[in-house]
PDB file of C-alpha atoms and ligand atoms in Angstrom:
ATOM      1  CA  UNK D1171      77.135  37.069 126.320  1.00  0.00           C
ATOM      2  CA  UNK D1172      79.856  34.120 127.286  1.00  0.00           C
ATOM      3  CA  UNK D1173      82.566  34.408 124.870  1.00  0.00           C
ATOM      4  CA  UNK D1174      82.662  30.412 125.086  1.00  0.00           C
ATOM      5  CA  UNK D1175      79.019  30.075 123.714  1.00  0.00           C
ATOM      6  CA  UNK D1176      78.087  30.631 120.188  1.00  0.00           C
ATOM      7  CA  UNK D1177      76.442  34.007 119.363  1.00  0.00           C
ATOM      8  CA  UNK D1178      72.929  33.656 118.552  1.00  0.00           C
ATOM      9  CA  UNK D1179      72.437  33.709 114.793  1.00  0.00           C
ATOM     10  CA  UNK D1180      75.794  31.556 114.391  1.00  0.00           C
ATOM     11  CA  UNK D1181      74.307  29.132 116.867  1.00  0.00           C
ATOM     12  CA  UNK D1182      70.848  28.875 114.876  1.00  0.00           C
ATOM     13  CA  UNK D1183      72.241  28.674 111.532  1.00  0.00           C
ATOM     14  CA  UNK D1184      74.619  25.780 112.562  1.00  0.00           C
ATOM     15  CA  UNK D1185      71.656  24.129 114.292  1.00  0.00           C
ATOM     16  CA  UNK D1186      70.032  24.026 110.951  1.00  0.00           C
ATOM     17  CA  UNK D1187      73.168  23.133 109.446  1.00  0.00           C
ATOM     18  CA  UNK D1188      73.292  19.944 111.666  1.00  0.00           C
ATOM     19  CA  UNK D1189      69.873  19.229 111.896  1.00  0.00           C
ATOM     20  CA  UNK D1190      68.876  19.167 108.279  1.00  0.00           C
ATOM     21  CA  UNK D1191      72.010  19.610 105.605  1.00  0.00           C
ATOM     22  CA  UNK D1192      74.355  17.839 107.208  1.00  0.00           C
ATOM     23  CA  UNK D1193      72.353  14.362 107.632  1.00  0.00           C
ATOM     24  CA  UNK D1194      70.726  15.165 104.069  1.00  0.00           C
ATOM     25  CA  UNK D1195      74.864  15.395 102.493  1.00  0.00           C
ATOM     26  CA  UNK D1196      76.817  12.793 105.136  1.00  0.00           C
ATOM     27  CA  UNK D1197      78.136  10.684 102.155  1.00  0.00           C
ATOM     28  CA  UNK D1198      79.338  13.944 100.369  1.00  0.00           C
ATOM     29  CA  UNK D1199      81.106  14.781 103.277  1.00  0.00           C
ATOM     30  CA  UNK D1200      82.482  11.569 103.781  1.00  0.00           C
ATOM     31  CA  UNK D1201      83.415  11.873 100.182  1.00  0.00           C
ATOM     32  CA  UNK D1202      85.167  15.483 100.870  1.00  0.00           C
ATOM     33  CA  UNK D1203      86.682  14.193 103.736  1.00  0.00           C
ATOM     34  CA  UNK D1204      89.202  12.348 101.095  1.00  0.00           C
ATOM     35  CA  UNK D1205      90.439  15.061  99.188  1.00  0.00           C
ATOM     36  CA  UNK D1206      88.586  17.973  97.416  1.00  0.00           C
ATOM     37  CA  UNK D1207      88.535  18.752  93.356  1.00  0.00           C
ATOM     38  CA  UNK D1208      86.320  21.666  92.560  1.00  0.00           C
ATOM     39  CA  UNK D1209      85.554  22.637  88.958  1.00  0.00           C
ATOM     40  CA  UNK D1210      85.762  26.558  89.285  1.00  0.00           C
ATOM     41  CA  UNK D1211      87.114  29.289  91.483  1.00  0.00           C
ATOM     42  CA  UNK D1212      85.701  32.248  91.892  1.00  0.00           C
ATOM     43  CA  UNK D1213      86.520  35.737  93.360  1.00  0.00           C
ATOM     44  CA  UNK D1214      83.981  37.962  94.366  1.00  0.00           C
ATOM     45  CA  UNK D1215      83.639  40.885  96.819  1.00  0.00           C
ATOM     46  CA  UNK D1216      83.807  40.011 100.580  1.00  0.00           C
ATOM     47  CA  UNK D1217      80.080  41.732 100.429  1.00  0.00           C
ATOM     48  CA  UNK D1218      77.537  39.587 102.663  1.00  0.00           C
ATOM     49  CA  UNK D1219      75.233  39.878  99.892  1.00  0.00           C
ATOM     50  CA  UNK D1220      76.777  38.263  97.055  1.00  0.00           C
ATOM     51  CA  UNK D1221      77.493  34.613  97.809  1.00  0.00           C
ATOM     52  CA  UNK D1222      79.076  32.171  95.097  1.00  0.00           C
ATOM     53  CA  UNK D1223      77.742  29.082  96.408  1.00  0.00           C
ATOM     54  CA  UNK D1224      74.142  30.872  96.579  1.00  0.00           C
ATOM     55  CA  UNK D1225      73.901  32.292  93.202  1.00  0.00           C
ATOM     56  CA  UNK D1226      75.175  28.884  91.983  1.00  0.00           C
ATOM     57  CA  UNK D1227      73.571  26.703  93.719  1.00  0.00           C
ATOM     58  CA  UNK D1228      76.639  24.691  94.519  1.00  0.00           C
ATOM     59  CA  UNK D1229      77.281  22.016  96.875  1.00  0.00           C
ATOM     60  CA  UNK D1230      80.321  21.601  99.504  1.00  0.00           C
ATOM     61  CA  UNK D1231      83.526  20.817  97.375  1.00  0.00           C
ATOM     62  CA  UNK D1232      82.045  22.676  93.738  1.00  0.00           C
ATOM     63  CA  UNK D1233      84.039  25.879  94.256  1.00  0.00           C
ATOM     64  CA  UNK D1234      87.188  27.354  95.250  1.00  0.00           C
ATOM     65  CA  UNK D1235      86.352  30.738  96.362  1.00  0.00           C
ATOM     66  CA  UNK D1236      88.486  34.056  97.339  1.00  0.00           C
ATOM     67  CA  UNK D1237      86.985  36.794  98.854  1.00  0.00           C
ATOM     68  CA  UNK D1238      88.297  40.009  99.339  1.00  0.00           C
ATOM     69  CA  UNK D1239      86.985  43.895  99.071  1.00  0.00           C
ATOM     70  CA  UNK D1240      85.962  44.541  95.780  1.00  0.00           C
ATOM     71  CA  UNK D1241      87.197  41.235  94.060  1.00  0.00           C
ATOM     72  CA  UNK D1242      90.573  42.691  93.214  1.00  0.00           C
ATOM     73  CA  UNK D1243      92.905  40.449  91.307  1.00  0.00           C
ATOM     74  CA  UNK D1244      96.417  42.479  92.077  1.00  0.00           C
ATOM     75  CA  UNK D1245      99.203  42.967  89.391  1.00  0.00           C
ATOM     76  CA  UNK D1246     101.584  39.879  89.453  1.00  0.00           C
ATOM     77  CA  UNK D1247     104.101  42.884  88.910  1.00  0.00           C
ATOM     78  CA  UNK D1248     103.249  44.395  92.375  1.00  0.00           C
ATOM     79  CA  UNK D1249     104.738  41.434  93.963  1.00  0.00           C
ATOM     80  CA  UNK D1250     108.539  41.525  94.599  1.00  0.00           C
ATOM     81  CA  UNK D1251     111.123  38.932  92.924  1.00  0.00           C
ATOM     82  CA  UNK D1252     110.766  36.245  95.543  1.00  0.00           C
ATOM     83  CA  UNK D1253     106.694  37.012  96.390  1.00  0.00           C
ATOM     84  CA  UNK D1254     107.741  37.661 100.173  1.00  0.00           C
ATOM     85  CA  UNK D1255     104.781  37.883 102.187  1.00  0.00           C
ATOM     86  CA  UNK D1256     105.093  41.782 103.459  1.00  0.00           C
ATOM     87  CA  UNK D1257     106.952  43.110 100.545  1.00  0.00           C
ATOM     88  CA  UNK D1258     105.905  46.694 100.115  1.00  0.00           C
ATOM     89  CA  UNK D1259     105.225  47.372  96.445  1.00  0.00           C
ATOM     90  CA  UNK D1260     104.147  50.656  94.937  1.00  0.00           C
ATOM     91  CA  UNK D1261     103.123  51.114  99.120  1.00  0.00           C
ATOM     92  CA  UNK D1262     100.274  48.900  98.704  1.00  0.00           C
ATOM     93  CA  UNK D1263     101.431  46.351 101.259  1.00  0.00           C
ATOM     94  CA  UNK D1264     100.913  42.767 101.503  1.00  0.00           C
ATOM     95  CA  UNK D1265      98.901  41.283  98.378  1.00  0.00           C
ATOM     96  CA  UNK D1266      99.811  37.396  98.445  1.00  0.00           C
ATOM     97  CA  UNK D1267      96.887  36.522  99.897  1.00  0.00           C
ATOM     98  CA  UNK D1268      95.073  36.321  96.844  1.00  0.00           C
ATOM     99  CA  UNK D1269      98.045  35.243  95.114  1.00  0.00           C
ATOM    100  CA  UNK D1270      98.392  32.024  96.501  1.00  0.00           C
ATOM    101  CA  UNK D1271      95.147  31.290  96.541  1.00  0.00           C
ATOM    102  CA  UNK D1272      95.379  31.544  92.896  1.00  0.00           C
ATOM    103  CA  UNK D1273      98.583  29.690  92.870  1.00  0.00           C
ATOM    104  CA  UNK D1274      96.871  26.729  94.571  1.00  0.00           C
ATOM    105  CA  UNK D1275      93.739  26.221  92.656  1.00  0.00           C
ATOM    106  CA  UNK D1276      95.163  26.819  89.493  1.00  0.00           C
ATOM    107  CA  UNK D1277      98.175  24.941  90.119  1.00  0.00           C
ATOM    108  CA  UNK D1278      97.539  22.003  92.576  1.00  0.00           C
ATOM    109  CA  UNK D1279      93.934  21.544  92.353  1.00  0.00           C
ATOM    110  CA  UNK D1280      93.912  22.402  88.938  1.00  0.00           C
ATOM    111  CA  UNK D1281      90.262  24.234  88.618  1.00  0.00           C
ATOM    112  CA  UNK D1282      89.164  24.690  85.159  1.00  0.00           C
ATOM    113  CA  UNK D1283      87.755  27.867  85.150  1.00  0.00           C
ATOM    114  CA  UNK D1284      88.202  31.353  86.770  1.00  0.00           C
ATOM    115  CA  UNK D1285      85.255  33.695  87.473  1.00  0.00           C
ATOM    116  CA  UNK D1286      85.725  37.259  88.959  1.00  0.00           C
ATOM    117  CA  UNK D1287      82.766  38.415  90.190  1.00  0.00           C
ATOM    118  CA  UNK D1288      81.532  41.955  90.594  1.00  0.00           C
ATOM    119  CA  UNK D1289      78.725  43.670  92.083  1.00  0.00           C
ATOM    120  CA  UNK D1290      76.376  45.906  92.071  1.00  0.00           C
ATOM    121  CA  UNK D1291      76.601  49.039  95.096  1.00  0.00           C
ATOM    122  CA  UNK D1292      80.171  47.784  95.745  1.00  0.00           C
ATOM    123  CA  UNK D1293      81.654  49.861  98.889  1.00  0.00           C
ATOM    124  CA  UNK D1294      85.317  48.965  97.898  1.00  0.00           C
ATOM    125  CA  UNK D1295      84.887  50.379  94.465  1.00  0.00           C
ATOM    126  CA  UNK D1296      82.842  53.499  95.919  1.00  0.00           C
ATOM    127  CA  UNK D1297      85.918  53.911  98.433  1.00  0.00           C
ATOM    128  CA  UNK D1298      88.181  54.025  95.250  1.00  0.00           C
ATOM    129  CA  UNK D1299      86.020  56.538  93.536  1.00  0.00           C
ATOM    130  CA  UNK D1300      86.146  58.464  96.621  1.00  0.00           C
ATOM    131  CA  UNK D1301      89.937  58.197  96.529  1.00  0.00           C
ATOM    132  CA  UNK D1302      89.398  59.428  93.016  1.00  0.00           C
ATOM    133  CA  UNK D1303      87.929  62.286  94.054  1.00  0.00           C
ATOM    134  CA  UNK D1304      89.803  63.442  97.572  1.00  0.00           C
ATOM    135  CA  UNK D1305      93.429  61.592  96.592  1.00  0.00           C
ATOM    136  CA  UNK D1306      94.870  62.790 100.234  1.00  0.00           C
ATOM    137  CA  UNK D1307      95.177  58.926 101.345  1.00  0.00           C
ATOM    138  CA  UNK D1308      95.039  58.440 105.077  1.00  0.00           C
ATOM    139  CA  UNK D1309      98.071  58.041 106.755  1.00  0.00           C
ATOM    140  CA  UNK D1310      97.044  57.520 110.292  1.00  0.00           C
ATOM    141  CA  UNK D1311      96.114  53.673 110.706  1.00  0.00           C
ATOM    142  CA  UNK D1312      93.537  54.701 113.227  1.00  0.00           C
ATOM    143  CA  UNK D1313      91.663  56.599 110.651  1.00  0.00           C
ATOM    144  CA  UNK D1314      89.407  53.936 109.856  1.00  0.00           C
ATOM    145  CA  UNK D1315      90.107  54.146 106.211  1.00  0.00           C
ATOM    146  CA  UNK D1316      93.508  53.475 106.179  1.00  0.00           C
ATOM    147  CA  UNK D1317      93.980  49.672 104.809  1.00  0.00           C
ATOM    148  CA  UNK D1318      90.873  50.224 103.010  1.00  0.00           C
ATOM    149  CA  UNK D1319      92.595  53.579 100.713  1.00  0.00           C
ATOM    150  CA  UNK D1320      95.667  51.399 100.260  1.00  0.00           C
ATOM    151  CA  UNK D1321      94.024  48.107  99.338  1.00  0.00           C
ATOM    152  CA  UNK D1322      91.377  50.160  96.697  1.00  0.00           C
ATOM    153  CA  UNK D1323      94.190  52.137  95.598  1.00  0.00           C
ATOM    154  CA  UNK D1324      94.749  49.216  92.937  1.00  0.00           C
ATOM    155  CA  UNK D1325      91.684  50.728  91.307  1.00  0.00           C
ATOM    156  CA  UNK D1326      91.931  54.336  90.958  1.00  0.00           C
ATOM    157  CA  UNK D1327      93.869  54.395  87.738  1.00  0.00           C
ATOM    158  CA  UNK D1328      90.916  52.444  86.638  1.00  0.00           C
ATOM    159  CA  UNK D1329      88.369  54.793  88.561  1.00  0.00           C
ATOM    160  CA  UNK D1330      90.009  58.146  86.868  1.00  0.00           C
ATOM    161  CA  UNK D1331      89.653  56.185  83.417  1.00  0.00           C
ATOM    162  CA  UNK D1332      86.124  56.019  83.803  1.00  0.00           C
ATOM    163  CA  UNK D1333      85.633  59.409  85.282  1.00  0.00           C
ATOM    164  CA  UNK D1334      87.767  60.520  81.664  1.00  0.00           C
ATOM    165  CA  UNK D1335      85.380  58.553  79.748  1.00  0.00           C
ATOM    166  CA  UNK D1336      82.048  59.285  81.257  1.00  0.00           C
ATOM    167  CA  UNK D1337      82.558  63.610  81.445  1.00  0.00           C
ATOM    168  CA  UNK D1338      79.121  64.718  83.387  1.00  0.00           C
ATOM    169  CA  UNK D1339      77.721  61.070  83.975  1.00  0.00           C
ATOM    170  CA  UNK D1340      75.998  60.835  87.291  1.00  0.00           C
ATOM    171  CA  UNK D1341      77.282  58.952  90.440  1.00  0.00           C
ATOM    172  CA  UNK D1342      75.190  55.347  89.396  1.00  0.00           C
ATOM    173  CA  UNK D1343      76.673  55.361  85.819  1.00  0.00           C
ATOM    174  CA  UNK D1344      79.994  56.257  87.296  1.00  0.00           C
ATOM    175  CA  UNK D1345      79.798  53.536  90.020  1.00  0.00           C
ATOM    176  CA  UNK D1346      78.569  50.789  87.873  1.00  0.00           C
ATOM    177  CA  UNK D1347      81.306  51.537  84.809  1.00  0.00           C
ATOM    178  CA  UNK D1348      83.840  51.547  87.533  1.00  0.00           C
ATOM    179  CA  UNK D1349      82.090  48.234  88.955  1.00  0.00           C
ATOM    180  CA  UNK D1350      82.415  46.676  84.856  1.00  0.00           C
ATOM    181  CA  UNK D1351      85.784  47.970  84.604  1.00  0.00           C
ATOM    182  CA  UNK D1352      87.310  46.527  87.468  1.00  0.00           C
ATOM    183  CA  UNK D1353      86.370  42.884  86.810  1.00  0.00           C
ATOM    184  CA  UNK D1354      87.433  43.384  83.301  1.00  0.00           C
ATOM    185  CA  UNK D1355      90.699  44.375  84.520  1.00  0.00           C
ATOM    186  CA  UNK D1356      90.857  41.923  87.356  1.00  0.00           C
ATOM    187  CA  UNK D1357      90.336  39.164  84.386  1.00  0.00           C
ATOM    188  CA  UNK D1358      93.108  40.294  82.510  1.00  0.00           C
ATOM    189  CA  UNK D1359      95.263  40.383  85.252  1.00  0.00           C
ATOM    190  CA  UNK D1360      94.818  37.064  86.277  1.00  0.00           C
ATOM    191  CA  UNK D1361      96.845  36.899  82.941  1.00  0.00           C
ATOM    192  CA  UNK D1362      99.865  38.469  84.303  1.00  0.00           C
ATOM    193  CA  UNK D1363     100.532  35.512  86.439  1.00  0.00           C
ATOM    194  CA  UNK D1364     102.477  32.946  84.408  1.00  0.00           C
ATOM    195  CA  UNK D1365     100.831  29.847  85.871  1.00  0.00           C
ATOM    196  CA  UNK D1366      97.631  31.172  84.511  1.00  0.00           C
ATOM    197  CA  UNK D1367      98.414  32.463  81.265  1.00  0.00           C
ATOM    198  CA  UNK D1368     100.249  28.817  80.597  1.00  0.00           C
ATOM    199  CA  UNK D1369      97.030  26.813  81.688  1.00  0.00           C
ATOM    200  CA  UNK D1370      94.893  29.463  79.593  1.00  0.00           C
ATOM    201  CA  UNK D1371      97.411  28.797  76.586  1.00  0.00           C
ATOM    202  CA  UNK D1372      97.128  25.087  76.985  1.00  0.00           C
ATOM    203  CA  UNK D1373      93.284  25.036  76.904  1.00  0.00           C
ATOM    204  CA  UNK D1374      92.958  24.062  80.240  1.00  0.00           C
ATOM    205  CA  UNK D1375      91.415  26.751  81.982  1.00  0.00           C
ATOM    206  CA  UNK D1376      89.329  29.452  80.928  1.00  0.00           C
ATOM    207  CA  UNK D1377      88.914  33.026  82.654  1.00  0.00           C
ATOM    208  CA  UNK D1378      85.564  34.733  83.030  1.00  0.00           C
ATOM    209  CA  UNK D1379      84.323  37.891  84.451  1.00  0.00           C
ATOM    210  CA  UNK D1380      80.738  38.355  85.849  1.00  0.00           C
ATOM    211  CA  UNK D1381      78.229  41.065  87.692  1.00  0.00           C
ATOM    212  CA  UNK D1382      75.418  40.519  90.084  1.00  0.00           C
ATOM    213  CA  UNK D1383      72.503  43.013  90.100  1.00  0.00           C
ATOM    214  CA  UNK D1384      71.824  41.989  94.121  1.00  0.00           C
ATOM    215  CA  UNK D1385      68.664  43.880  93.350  1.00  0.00           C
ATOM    216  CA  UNK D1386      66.796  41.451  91.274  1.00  0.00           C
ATOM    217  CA  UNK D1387      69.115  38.915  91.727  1.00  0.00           C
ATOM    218  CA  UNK D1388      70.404  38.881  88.233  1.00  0.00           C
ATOM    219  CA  UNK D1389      73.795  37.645  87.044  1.00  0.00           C
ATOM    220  CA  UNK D1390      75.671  39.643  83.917  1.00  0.00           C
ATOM    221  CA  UNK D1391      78.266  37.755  82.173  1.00  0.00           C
ATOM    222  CA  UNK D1392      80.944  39.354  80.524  1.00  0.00           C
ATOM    223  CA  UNK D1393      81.327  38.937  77.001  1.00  0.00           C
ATOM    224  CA  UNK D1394      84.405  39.501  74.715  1.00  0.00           C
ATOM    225  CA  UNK D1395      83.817  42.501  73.594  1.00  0.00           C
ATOM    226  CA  UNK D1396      84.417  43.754  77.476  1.00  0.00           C
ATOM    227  CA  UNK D1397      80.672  44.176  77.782  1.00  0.00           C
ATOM    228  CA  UNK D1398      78.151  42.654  80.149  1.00  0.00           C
ATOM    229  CA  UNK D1399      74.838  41.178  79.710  1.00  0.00           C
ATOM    230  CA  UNK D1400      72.219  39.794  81.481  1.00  0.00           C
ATOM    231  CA  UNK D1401      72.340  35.904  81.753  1.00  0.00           C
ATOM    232  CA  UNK D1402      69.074  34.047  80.213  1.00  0.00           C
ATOM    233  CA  UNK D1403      68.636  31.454  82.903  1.00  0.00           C
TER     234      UNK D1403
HETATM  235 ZN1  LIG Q 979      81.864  44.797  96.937  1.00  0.00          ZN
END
């Protein structure tokens, strides 16, 4: 295959993409061209099967969206004084990424909500549960597992709270708690960074946590008591 040519399911999809969407939304993208202003951003799992724009059905310029491996929102606390890009706190290594992604939609775009996403069958939290089990983390960056132990690592204080809270339950119920936990942390995270918890406090932005089934293609929506429930579309 030519490294110059696209590879084949890029270069169909795109074909589609020109052929039909594009035409179909030119004056949107004209539009988007200017400037954009989406309503909501949302962070869910880098996991090919659970797709913001999909599951809501929005168009070009509707959401911000972050992606990373199990839709971690890191501790503001984790980053040093001055945020430097390749700080090493607690030995997790470089977290700004989501960070300033935050920092922009919140702040200069000025979404007005926040959803953190979950899923169901999430590797990254099955990695942490792992780590929960067999702490040893990798230290040889060729493992294969390295970056992925240190970037999950955020979530095993969380994964050894559920294992304490769910004595004997089996390795779905674990997975899934772990799953419910992490967004609910993640949420309240997001309140650990000042520019959030002022635009919370001045009733401009709200947070929100949800969970997609993938199986049936269900979203759960988290209410306040920290629980999650099926959304009556
Ligand atoms: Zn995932």
């Amino acid at each position: 295959m030519s490294r110059t040519a696209l590879p084949e399911p890029l270069a169909e999809g795109y074909s589609r993409f020109v052929n039909q969407r594009a035409p179909a939304e030119q004056a949107l993208y004209q539009q988007l061209g200017q400037g954009q202003s989406p309503h909501t951003l949302v962070l869910s799992c880098a996991d090919s099967r659970v797709d913001p724009a999909t599951i809501f059905g929005a168009a070009p310029g509707e959401l911000f969206v972050l992606r990373n491996v199990a839709n971690l929102v890191p501790a503001f606390d984790r980053y040093s004084d001055d945020g430097h890009e390749g700080s090493e706190v607690g030995g997790q290594g470089p977290l700004t990424a989501t960070a300033a992604g935050l920092e922009f939609a919140v702040g200069h775009l000025r979404v007005s909500c926040i959803l953190v996403m979950g899923h169901a069958r999430c590797g990254g939290v099955a990695a942490a549960l792992h780590q929960c089990h067999h702490p040893e983390i990798a230290e040889d960056k060729g493992s294969g597992r390295y970056f992925i132990d240190r970037w999950v690592g955020q979530m095993t204080d969380d994964g050894r709270q559920v294992l304490a809270d769910h004595p004997g339950a089996d390795a779905d119920t674990l997975q899934q708690q772990l799953e419910f936990r992490n967004v609910r942390q993640s949420v309240e995270r997001l309140r650990s960074y000042p520019f959030i918890a002022s635009a919370e406090a001045e009733g401009r932005l709200s947070l929100h946590g949800g969970w997609f089934s993938i199986t049936d293609a269900a979203l759960w929506w988290m209410q306040d008591d920290g629980s999650f429930s099926s959304v009556e579309a």
